[in-house]
Tab-separated table of C-alpha atoms in Angstrom:
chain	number	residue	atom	x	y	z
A	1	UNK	CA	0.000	0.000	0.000
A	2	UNK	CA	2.316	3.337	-1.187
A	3	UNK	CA	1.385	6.259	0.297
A	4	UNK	CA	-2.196	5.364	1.747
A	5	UNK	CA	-3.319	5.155	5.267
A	6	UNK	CA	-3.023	8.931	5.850
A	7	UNK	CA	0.888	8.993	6.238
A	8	UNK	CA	2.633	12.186	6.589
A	9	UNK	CA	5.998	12.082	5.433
A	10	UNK	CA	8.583	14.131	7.092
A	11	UNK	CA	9.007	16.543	4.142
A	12	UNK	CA	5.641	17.484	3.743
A	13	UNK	CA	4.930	18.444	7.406
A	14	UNK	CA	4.536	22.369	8.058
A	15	UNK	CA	5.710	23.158	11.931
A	16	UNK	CA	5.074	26.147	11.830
A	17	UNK	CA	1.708	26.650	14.842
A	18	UNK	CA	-1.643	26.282	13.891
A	19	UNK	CA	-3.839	28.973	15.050
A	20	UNK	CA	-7.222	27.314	16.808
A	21	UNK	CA	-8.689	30.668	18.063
A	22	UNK	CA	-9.016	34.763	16.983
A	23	UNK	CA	-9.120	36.071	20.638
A	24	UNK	CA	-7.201	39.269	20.643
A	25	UNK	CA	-4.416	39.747	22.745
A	26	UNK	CA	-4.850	40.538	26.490
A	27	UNK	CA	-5.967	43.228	27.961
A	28	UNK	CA	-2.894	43.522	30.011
A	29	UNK	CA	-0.741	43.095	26.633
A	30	UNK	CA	-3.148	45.639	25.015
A	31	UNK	CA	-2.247	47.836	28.049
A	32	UNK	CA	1.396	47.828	28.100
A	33	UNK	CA	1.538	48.540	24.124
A	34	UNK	CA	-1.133	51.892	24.688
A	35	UNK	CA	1.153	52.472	27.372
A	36	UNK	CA	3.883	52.989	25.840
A	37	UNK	CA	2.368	55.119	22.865
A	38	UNK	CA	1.543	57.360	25.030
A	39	UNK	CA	5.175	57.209	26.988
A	40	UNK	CA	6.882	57.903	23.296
A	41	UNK	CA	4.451	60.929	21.952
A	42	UNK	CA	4.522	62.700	25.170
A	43	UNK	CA	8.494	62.365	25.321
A	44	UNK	CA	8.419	64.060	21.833
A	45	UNK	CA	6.947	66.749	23.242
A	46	UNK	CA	9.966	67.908	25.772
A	47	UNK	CA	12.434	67.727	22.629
A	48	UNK	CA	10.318	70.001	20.818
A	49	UNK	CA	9.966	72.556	23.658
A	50	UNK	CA	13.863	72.582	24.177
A	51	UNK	CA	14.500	72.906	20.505
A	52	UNK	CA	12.040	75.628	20.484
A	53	UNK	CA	13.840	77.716	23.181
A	54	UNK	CA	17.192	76.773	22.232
A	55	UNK	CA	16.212	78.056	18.578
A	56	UNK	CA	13.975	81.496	19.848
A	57	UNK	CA	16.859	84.027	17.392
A	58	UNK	CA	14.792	82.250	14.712
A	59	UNK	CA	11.350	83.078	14.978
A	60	UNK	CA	9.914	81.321	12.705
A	61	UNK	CA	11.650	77.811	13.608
A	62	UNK	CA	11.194	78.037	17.468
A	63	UNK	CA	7.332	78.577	16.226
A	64	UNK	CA	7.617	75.303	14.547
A	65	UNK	CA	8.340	73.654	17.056
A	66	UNK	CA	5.993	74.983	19.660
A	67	UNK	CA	3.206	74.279	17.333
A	68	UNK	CA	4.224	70.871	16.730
A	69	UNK	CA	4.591	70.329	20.447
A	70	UNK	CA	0.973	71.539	20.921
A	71	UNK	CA	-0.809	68.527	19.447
A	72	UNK	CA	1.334	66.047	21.097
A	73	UNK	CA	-0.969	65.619	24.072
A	74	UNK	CA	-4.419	65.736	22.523
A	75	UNK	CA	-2.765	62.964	19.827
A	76	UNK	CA	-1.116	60.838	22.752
A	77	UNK	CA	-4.448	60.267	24.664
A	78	UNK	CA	-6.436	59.745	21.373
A	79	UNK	CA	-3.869	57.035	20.550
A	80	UNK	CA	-3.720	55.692	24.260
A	81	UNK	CA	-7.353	55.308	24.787
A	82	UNK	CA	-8.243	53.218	21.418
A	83	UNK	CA	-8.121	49.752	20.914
A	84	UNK	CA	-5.633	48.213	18.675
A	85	UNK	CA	-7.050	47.430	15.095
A	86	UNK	CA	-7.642	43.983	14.710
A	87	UNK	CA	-4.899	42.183	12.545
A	88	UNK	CA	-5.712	41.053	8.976
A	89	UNK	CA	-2.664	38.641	8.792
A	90	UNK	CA	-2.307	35.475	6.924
A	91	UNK	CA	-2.082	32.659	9.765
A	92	UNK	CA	-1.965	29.165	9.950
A	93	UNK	CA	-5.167	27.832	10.208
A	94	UNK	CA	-6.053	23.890	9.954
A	95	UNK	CA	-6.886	22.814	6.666
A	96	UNK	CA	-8.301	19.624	5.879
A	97	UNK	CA	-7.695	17.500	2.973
A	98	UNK	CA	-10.758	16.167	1.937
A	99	UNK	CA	-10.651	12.725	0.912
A	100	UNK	CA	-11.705	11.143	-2.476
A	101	UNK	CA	-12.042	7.565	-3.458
A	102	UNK	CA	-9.403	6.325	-5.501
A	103	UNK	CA	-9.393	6.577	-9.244
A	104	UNK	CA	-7.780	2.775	-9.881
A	105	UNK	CA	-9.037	0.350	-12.317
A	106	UNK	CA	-10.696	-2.472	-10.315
A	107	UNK	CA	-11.309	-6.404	-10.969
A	108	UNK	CA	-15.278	-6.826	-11.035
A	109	UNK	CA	-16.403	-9.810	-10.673
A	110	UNK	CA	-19.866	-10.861	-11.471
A	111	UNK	CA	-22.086	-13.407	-9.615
């Protein structure tokens, strides 16, 4: 019998993990990563506000920078208070192989 009996062979075996479930990740995960959002946007803000005074000859560039630094909050908590987007990523999922009856040419014999 080649081949039959549902035999995987070790070359066509895929090891990478099969995904069984689309729960998001947890809420603790989703914490830490709105966490630290918010951490990096509102440590932009104190290099703008330096840059801004240690640039006040030029008027027009310290102003830059003060008006970027202005919408750092107000876009930090926006970010920081929504929920990731869900993922649209190819995974692994099971995938059965339906079976079919073999194709062979078979003695009949007639009674």
């Amino acid at each position: 019998m080649a081949g039959g009996g549902g035999v995987v062979k070790g070359s066509e075996r895929d090891d990478t993990p099969v995904l069984i479930t689309e729960a998001e990740p947890s809420y603790e995960d989703q914490f830490a990563a709105r966490k630290r959002k918010y951490m990096i946007m509102m440590g932009l803000r104190i290099p703008c506000l330096l840059l801004a005074g240690l640039t006040y000859q030029v008027w027009w560039l310290a102003l830059g920078f003060v008006a970027l630094s202005i919408p750092l909050p107000w876009m930090a908590v926006l970010i920081a208070n929504d929920r990731p987007p869900r993922k649209s990523e190819k995974v692994n999922r099971y995938q059965r192989d339906p079976k079919a009856i073999e194709a062979a040419d078979r003695q009949v014999i007639d009674g």
